[in-house]
Coordinates of C-alpha atoms in Angstrom, one line a residue:
X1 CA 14.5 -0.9 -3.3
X2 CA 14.6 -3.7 -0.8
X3 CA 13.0 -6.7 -1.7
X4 CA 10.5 -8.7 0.7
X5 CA 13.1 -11.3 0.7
X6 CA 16.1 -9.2 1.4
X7 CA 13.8 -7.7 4.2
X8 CA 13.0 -10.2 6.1
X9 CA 16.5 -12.1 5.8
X10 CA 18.5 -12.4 9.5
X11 CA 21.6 -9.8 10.1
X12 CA 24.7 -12.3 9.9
X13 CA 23.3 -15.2 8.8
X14 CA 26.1 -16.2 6.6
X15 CA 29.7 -15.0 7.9
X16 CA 32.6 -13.9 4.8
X17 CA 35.8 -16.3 5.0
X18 CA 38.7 -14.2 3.8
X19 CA 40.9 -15.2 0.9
X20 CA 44.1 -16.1 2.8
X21 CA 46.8 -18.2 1.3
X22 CA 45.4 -21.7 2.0
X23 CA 42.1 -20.7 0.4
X24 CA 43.4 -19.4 -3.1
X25 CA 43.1 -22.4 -5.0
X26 CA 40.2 -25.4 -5.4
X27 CA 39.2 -28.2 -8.3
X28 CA 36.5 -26.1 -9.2
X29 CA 36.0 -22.4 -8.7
X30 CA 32.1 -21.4 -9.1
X31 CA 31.2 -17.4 -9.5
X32 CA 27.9 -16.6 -8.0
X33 CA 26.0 -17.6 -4.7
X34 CA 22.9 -17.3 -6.6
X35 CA 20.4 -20.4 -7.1
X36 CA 23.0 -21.8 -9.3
X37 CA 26.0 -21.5 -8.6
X38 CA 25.3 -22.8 -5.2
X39 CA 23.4 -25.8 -6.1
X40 CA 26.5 -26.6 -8.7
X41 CA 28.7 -26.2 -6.2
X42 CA 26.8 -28.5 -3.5
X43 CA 26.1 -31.3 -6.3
X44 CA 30.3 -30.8 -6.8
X45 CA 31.0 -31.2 -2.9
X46 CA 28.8 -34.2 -2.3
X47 CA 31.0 -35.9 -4.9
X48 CA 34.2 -35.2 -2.6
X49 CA 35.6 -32.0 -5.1
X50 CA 37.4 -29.7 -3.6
X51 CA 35.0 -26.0 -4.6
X52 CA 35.7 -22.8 -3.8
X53 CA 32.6 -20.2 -4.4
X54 CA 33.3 -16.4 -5.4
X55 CA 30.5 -13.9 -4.2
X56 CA 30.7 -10.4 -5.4
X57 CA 28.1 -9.1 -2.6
X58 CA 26.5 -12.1 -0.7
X59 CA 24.3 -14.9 -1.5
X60 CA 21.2 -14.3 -3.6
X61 CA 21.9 -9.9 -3.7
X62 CA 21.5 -10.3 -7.2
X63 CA 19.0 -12.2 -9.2
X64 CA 17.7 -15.0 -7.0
X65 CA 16.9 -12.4 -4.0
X66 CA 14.7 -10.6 -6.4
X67 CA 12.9 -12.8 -8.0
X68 CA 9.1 -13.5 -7.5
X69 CA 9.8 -16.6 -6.1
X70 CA 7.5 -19.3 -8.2
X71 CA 8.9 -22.9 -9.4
X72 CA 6.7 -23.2 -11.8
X73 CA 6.4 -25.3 -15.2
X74 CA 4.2 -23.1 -16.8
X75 CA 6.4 -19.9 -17.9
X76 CA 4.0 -17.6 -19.6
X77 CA 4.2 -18.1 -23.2
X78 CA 7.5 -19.2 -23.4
X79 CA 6.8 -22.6 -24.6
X80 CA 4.9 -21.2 -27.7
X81 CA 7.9 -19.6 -28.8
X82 CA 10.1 -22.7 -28.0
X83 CA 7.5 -25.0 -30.1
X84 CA 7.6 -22.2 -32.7
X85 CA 11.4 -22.1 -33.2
X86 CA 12.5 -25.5 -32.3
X87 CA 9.9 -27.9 -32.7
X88 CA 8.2 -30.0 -30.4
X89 CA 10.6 -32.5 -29.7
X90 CA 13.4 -29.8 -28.4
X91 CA 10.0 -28.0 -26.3
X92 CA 9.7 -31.6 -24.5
X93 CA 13.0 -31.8 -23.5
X94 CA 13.3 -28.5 -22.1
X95 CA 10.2 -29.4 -19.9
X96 CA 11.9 -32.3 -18.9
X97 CA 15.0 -30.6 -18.1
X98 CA 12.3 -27.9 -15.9
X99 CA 10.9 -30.7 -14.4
X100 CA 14.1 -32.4 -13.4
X101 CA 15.4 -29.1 -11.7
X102 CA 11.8 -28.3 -10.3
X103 CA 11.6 -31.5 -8.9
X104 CA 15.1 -31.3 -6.8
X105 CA 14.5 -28.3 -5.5
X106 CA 11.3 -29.1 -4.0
X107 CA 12.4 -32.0 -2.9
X108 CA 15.8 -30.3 -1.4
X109 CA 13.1 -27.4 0.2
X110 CA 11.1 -30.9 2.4
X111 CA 14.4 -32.4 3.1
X112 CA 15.9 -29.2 4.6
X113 CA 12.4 -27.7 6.3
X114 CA 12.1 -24.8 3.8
X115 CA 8.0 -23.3 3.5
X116 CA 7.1 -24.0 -0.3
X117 CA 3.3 -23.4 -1.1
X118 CA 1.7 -25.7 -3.5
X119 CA -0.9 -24.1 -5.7
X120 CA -1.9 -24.1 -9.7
X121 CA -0.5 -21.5 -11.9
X122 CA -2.2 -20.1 -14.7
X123 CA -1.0 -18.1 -18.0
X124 CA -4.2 -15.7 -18.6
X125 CA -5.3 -13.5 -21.1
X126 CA -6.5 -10.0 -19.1
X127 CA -8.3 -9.0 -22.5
X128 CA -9.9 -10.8 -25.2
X129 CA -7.3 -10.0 -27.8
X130 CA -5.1 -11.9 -25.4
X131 CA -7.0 -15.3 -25.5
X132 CA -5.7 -16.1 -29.2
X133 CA -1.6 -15.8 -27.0
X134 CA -3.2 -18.2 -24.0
X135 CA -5.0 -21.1 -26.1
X136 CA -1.7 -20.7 -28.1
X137 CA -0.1 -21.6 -25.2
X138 CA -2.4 -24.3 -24.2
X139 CA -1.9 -26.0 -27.0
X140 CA 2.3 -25.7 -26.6
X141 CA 2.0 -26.6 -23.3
X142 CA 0.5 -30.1 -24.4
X143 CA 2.8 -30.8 -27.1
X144 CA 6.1 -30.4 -25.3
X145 CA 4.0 -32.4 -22.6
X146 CA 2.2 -30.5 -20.1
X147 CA -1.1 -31.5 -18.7
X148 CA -2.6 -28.3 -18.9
X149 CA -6.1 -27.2 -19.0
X150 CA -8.2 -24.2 -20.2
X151 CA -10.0 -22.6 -17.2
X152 CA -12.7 -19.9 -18.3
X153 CA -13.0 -18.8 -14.8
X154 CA -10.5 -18.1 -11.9
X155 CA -12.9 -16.4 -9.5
X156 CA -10.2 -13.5 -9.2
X157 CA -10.6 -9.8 -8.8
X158 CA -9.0 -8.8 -11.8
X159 CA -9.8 -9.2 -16.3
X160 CA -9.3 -12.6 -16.8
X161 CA -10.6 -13.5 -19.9
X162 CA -9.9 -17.0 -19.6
X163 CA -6.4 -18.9 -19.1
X164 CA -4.2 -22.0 -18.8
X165 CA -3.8 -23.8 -15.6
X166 CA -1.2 -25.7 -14.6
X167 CA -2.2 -27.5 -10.9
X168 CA 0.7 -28.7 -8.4
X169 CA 3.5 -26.4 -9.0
X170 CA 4.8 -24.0 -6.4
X171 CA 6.3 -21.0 -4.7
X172 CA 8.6 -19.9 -1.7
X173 CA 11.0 -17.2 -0.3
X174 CA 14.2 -18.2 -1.6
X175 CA 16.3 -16.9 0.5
X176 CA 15.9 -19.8 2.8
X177 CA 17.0 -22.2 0.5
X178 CA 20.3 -20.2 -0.4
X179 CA 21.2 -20.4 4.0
X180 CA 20.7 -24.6 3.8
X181 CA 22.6 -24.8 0.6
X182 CA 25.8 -23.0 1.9
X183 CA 25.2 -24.5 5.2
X184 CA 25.7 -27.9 3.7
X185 CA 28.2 -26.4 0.7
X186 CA 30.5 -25.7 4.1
X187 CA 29.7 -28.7 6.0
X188 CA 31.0 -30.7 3.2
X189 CA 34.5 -29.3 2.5
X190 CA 33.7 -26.3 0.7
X191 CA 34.3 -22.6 0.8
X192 CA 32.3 -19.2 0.4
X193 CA 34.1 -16.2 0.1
X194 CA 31.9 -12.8 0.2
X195 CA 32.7 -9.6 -1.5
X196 CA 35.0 -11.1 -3.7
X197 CA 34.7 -10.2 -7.4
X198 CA 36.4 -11.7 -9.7
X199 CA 38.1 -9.1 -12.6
X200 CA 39.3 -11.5 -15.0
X201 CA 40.5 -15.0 -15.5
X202 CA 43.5 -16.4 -17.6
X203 CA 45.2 -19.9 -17.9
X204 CA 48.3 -21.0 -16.3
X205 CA 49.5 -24.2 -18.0
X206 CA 46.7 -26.5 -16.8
X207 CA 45.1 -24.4 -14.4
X208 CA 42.8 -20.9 -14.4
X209 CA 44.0 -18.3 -13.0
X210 CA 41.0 -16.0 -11.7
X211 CA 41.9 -12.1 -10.4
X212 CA 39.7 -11.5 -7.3
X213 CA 39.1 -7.5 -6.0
X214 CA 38.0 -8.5 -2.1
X215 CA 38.7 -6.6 0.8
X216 CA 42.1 -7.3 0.6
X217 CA 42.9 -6.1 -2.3
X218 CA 43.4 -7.9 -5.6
X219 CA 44.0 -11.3 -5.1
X220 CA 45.0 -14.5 -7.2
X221 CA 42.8 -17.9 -7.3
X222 CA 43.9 -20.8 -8.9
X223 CA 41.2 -23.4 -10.1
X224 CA 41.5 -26.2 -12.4
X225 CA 37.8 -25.7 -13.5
X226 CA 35.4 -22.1 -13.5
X227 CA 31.7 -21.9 -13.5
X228 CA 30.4 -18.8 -14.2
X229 CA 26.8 -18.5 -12.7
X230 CA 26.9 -14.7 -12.7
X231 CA 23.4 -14.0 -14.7
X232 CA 25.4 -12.8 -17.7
X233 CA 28.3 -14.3 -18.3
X234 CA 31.9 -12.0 -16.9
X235 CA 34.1 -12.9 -20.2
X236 CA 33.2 -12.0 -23.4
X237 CA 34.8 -15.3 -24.9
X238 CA 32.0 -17.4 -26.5
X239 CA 29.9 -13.3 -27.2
X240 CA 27.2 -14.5 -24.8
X241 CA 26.3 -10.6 -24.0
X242 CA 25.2 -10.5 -28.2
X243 CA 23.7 -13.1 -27.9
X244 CA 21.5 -12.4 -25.1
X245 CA 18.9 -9.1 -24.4
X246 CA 19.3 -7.8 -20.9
X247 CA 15.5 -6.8 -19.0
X248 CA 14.9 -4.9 -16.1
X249 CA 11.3 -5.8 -14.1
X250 CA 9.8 -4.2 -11.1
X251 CA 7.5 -6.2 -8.1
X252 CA 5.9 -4.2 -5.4
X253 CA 4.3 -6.1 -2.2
X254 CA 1.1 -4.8 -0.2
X255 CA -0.5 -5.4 2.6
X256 CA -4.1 -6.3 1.9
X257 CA -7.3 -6.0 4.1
X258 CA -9.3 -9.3 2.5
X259 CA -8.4 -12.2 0.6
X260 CA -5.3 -12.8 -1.9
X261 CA -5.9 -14.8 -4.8
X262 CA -4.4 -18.7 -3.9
X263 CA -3.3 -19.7 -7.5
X264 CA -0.1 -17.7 -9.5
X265 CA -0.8 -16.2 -12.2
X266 CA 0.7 -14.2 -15.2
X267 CA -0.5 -12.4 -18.5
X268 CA -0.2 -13.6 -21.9
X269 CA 0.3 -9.9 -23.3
X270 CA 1.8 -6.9 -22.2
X271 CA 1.7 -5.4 -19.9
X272 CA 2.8 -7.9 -17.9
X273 CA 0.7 -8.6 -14.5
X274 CA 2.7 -11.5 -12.4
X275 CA 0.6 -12.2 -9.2
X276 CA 0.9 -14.3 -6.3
X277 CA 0.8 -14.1 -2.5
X278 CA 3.2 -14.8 0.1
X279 CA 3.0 -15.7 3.9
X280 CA 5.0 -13.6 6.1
X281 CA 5.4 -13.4 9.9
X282 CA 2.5 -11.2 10.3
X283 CA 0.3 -12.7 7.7
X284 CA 0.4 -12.4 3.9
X285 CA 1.4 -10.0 0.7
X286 CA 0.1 -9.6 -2.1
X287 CA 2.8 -9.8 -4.6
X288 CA 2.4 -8.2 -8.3
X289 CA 5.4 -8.0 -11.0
X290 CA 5.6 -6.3 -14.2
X291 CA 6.5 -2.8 -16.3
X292 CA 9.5 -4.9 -18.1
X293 CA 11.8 -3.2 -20.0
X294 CA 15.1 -3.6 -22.1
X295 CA 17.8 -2.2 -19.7
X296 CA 18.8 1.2 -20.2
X297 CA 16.9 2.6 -22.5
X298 CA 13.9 3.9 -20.3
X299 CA 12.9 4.9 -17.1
X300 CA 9.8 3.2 -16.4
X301 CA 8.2 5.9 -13.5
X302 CA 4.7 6.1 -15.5
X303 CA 4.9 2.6 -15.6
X304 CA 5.6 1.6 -11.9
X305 CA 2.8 4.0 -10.8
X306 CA 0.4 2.0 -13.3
X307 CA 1.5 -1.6 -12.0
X308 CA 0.9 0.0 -8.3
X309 CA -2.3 1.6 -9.2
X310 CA -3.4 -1.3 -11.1
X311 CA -3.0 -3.5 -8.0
X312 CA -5.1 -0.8 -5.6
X313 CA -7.9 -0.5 -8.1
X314 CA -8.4 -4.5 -8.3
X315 CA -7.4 -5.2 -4.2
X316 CA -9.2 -2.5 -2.3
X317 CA -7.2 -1.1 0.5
X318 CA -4.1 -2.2 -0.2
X319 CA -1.4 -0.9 0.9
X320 CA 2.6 -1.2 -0.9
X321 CA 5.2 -2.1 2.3
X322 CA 8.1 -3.4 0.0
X323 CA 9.2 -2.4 -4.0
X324 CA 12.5 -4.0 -5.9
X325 CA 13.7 -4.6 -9.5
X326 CA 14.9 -7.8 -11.0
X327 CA 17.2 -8.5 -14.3
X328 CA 16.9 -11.2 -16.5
X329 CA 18.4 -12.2 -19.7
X330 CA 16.4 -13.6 -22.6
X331 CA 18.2 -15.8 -25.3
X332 CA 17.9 -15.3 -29.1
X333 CA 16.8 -18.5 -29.7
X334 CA 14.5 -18.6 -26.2
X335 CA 16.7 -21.3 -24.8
X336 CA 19.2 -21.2 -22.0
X337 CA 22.4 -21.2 -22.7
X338 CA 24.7 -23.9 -20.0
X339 CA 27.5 -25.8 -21.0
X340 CA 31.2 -24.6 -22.0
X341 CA 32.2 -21.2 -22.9
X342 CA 33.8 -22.0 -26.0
X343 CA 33.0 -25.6 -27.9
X344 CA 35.3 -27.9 -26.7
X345 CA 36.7 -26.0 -23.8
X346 CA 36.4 -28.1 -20.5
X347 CA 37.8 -25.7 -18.5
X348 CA 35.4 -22.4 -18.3
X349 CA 31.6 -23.2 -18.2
X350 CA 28.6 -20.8 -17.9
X351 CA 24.6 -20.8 -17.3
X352 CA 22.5 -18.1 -18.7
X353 CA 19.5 -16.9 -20.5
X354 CA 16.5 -18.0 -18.3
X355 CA 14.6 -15.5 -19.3
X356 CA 13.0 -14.9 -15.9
X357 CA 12.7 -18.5 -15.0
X358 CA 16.0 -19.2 -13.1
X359 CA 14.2 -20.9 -10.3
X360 CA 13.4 -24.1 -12.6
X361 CA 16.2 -23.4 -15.0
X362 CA 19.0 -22.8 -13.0
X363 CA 18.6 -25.7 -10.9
X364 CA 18.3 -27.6 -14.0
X365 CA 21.4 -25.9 -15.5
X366 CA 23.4 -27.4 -11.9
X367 CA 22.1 -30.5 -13.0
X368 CA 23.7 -30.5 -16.5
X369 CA 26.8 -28.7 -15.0
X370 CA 28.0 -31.1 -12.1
X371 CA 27.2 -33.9 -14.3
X372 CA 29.5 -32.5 -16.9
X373 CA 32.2 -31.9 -14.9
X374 CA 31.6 -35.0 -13.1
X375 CA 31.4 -37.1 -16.2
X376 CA 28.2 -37.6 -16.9
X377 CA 25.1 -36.3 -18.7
X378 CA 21.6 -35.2 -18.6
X379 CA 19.5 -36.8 -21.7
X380 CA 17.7 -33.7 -22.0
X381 CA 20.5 -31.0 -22.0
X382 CA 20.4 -30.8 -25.6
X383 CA 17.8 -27.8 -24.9
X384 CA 19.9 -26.4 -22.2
X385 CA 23.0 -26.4 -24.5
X386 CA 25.3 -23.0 -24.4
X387 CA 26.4 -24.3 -28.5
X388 CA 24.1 -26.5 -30.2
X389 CA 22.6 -26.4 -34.0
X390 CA 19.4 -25.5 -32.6
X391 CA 20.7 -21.7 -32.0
X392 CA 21.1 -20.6 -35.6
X393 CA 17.5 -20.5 -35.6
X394 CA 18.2 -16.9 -33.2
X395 CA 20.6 -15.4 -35.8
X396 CA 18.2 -13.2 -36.9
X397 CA 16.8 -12.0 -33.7
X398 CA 20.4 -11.6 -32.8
X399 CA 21.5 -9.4 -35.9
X400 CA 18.5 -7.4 -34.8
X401 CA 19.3 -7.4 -31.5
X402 CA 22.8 -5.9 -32.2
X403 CA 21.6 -3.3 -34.6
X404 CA 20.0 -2.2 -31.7
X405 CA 22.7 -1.9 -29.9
X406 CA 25.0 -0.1 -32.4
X407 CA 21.7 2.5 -32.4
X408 CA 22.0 3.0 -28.9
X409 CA 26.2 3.2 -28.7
X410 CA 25.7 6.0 -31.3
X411 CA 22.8 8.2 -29.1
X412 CA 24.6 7.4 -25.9
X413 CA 27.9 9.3 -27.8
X414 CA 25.6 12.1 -29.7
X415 CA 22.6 12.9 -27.7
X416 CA 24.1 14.1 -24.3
X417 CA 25.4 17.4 -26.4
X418 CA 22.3 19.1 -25.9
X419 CA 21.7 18.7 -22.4
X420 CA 23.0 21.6 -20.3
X421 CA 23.0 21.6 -16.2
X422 CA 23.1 19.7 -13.2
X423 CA 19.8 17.6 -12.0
X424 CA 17.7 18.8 -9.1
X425 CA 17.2 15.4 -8.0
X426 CA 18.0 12.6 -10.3
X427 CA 20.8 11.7 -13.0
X428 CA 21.6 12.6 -16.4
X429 CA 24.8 12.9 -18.8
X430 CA 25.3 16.0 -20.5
X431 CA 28.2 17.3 -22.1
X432 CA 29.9 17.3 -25.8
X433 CA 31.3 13.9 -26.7
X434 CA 34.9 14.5 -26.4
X435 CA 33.5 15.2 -22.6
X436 CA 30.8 14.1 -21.4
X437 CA 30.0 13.8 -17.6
X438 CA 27.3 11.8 -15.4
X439 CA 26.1 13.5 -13.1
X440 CA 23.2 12.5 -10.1
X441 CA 21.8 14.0 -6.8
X442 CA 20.6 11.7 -4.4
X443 CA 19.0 13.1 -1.1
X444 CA 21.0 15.7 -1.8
X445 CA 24.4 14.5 -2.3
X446 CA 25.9 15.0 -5.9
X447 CA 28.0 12.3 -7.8
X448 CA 30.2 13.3 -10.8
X449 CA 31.2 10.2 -13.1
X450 CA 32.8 9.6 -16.2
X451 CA 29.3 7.8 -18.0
X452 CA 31.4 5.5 -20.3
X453 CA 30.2 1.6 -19.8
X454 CA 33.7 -0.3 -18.7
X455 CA 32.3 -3.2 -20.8
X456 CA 32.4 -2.4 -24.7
X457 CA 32.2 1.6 -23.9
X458 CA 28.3 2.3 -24.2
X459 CA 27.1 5.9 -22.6
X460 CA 24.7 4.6 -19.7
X461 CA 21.8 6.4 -18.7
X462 CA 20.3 7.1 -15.6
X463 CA 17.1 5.0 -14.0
X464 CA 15.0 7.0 -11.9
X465 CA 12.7 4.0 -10.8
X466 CA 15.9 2.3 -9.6
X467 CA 17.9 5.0 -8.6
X468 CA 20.8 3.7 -10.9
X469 CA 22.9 4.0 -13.9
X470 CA 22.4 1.6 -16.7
X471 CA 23.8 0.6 -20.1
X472 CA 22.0 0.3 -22.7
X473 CA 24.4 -2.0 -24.8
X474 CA 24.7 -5.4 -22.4
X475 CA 22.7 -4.4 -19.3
X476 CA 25.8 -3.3 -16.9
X477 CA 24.5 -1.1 -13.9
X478 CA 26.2 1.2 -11.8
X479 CA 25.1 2.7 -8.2
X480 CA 24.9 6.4 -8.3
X481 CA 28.6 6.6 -6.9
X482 CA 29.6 4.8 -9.6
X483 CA 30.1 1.1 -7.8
X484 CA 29.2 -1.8 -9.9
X485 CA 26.0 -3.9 -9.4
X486 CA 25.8 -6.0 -11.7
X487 CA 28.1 -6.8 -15.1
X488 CA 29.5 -8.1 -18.1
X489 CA 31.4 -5.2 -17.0
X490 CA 33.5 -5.9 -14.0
X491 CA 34.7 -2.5 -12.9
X492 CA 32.4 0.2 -11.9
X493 CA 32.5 3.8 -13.5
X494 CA 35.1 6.1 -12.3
X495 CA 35.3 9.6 -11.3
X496 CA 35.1 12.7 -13.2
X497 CA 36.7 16.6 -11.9

């Protein structure tokens, strides 16, 4: 699963530096070459820090080369719920804060020749029970203030019972933007380092000390400051994986015979229908997103066939060249979380929960981080903060969110007695629970694992759409061999005889 991003990105573009002696300590160690961490660390080397970015994989592998692509202001319904749990004066500074970080990427994109296509983006109700959800929006939209309007008709192909629009806002490839942003991280003093994970951090008098698995071997960084821009935070100090619900979406591109709809759009209900085009070197794709689901805990194959036939019934002819899968993190209290890891620590400092809107959000969570850490401030931050009052208003969606989880660490243990044999094709654990085994074919070669989670010990669970293993607990995945892809953990699953 390759997205059209990853596909079209040049062989080489960005070469690994090597962790050698002179290169194990910086000012400011940032984890993650997504869209964060690499504007954080470009805002830090323009102000003459010394910054020293950790990649696990390569720039954007993760999140940001997987997203849909769209810098938009308009994020579904999320403002209702904002405006619902916060009020309206917290909804209008997190547009502010949106705006602020929409605003410097676009105008980073002009200054550094990156395509961005300016068109309206609309939040649409594909049903009529879905129109109460869109005017809802509508009306949140203008509060925290949006100028939004209702459009009754969008001339497109597909149910659309009427919907917000949002003019001016945009879309891109990002991977463009990552290649000018480490171009200039490195032409100003700092450092990338690729296929470098960092295990673990602990402090050393008045500095961090990070543990770093590379090529090499485990290595030791020294930094007097951390960002963690790693989509879910790598510690567990400060609980951000309770207090966040890992989701798992799915895109597919085509090739279409006529015309592609100009606006963006996305559904007020479930299920979710993102849409958009994108130019490529041969013309456009159609791009459609959806069949969400809480990491995991399913394997959406009915699903993905639905959001692909869904997209052939409504765009005659079209044809899927390119599928991929995105994660994303939503907040209990539907706000990002971006400041310090613990209150009052100035050391450690983490961005998370956009809640599939990093493009806006984590350029606006640089923002509020290299101010920080330069000093300064962001008047808006208060609705970007990682511990502020506002958050009790989640404890309850978090206390359900966690019995959840409980629920699930209990069936991951219990279930997998019953199952008995090897898959044709596919994964599964089976096994009683003083040993229980994972166990996948993949185009014919078998993997034997151990299916305990390395983060808190969940029983993962095999994804057939994405050919992976999954927790359900805090959203770790695992390749079929075991490698990890993505954390809290930070160690993949090991072997089993």
């Amino acid at each position: 699963m390759t997205s059209l991003w990853l596909s079209q990105r040049r062989e080489h573009v960005l070469s690994a530096e090597h962790l050698d002696e002179q290169m194990r300590s910086a000012e400011v160690a940032v984890v993650g070459a997504g869209i964060t961490g690499l504007i954080t660390a470009v805002l830090l080397a323009r102000a003459g820090m010394d910054v020293l970015v950790l990649e696990a994989r390569s720039p954007g592998a993760v999140t940001t080369g997987n997203t849909t692509g769209k810098i938009s202001l308009l994020q579904g319904t999320s403002l209702t719920k904002i405006v619902a749990r916060h009020g309206a004066d917290i909804a209008r500074d997190y547009v502010r804060g949106s705006r602020e970080g929409q605003g410097w990427l676009l105008r980073y994109c002009e200054d550094n020749d990156v395509a961005v296509q300016r068109e309206a983006d609309y939040t649409y109700a594909q049903s009529a029970k879905e129109v109460p959800s869109a005017r809802a929006e509508l009306t949140a939209c203008r509060l925290a203030g949006l100028d939004a309007e209702w459009d009754d008709d969008a001339g497109v192909p597909f149910p659309f019972h009427g919907g917000v629009r949002l003019d001016d806002q945009a879309q891109f490839d990002p991977m463009p933007l990552l290649d000018k942003l480490v171009d200039e991280l490195t032409s100003r003093g700092g450092r990338l380092v690729e296929n470098a994970r960092v295990r673990g951090l602990s402090h050393n008098r008045d500095r961090l000390r990070l543990k770093v698995q590379t090529n090499q071997g485990e290595v030791d960084v020294d930094a007097g400051q951390c960002v963690l821009a790693t989509g879910i935070p790598i510690l567990d100090r400060g609980g951000f994986f309770a207090r966040l619900k890992p989701s798992r979406s799915y895109a597919f591109a085509f090739e279409v015979p006529g015309e592609i709809t100009r606006p963006m759009f996305i559904s007020a209900g479930s299920p979710t229908r993102s849409v958009r085009y994108a130019p490529v070197g041969d013309g456009e794709r159609l791009i459609v997103a959806g069949a969400g689901h809480t990491v995991g805990r399913k394997s959406p194959t009915a699903e993905l066939d639905e959001l692909s036939s869904w997209a052939q019934t409504h765009f005659p002819g079209a044809v899927p060249t390119h599928q991929w899968s995105a994660q994303d993190y939503t907040p209990v209290d539907h706000l990002p979380y971006v400041g310090p890891i613990l209150p009052g620590n100035e050391k450690i400092f983490v961005a998370t929960g956009f809640n599939k809107w990093g493009l806006t959000g984590g350029t606006a969570a640089a923002l509020v981080l290299s101010a920080r850490i330069l000093g300064g401030r962001m008047d808006w931050a208060r609705a970007f903060s990682a511990w502020s009052p506002h958050e009790l208003t989640g404890i309850t969606t978090a206390v359900q969110a966690n019995l959840e989880v409980g629920f699930h660490m209990a069936k991951g243990w219990l279930t997998p007695a019953v199952r008995r044999g090897a898959p044709s094709e596919g994964g599964a654990v089976s096994g009683p629970p003083w040993h229980l085994q994972a166990r996948c074919k993949i185009d014919g070669v078998e993997h034997r694992l151990s299916p305990v989670c390395p983060h808190l010990g969940g029983i993962v669970a095999w994804n057939d759409a994405s050919k992976s293993w999954e927790c359900p607990l805090h959203g770790s995945r695992f390749a079929p061999d075991g490698t990890l892809l993505e954390g809290p953990a930070t160690r993949g699953l090991t072997a089993s005889s």
